[in-house]
Amino acid sequence: MTDLDRVPQSCTLPTEEQPLRIAEWDGLLTERLTALSRPGPQRLRLELSDAAVAGDRVRDLAERESGCCSFFTFEVAVVDGAVRLDIGVDAAHEAVLEALAERATALAGLGEQQ
């Protein structure tokens, strides 16, 4: 299975742009992800280091992702100098969120935390 096989059909980002967006998320998660938790089956919380550097980048990516994948909700907050990114989905897209959590965990070398 390739990365693009996991992109849901409801995503409106043009196919040729999808690898670039995936690479943007991968870069952000590899560089900045420090913690991950699953407050519920339809929620994922990511903690990213250095809000001064990553804050605008996270907000920009979340805004663009919301524009093409309306099933995502994003909440961005700065907490103790870090960026907290809460991601939500509806029940029909829980598998997408699970795939994102697995990918983030692998990229950042984290064990999933609760």
mmCIF file of C-alpha atoms in Angstrom, residues 36-46 73-75 84-90 94 97-98 101 112 114:
data_model
loop_
_atom_site.group_PDB
_atom_site.id
_atom_site.type_symbol
_atom_site.label_atom_id
_atom_site.label_comp_id
_atom_site.label_asym_id
_atom_site.label_seq_id
_atom_site.Cartn_x
_atom_site.Cartn_y
_atom_site.Cartn_z
ATOM 1 C CA LEU A 36 1.089 11.914 20.624
ATOM 2 C CA SER A 37 -2.077 10.802 22.376
ATOM 3 C CA ARG A 38 -5.546 9.547 21.464
ATOM 4 C CA PRO A 39 -8.144 11.195 23.729
ATOM 5 C CA GLY A 40 -10.796 9.184 21.847
ATOM 6 C CA PRO A 41 -11.305 7.126 18.685
ATOM 7 C CA GLN A 42 -12.115 10.261 16.691
ATOM 8 C CA ARG A 43 -9.460 12.507 18.261
ATOM 9 C CA LEU A 44 -5.693 12.739 17.955
ATOM 10 C CA ARG A 45 -3.492 15.144 19.897
ATOM 11 C CA LEU A 46 -0.029 16.029 18.654
ATOM 12 C CA THR A 73 -11.221 19.486 12.344
ATOM 13 C CA PHE A 74 -8.080 21.139 13.664
ATOM 14 C CA GLU A 75 -7.500 23.108 16.848
ATOM 15 C CA ARG A 84 -0.728 21.441 20.582
ATOM 16 C CA LEU A 85 -2.576 20.252 17.499
ATOM 17 C CA ASP A 86 -5.879 18.514 18.160
ATOM 18 C CA ILE A 87 -7.262 16.689 15.142
ATOM 19 C CA GLY A 88 -10.790 15.331 14.956
ATOM 20 C CA VAL A 89 -12.745 13.329 12.416
ATOM 21 C CA ASP A 90 -16.251 11.933 12.063
ATOM 22 C CA GLU A 94 -11.641 6.999 12.028
ATOM 23 C CA LEU A 97 -7.034 9.262 11.756
ATOM 24 C CA GLU A 98 -5.625 5.916 12.873
ATOM 25 C CA ALA A 101 -1.438 8.374 14.210
ATOM 26 C CA GLU A 112 1.987 5.802 21.174
ATOM 27 C CA GLN A 114 -2.313 7.797 26.048
#
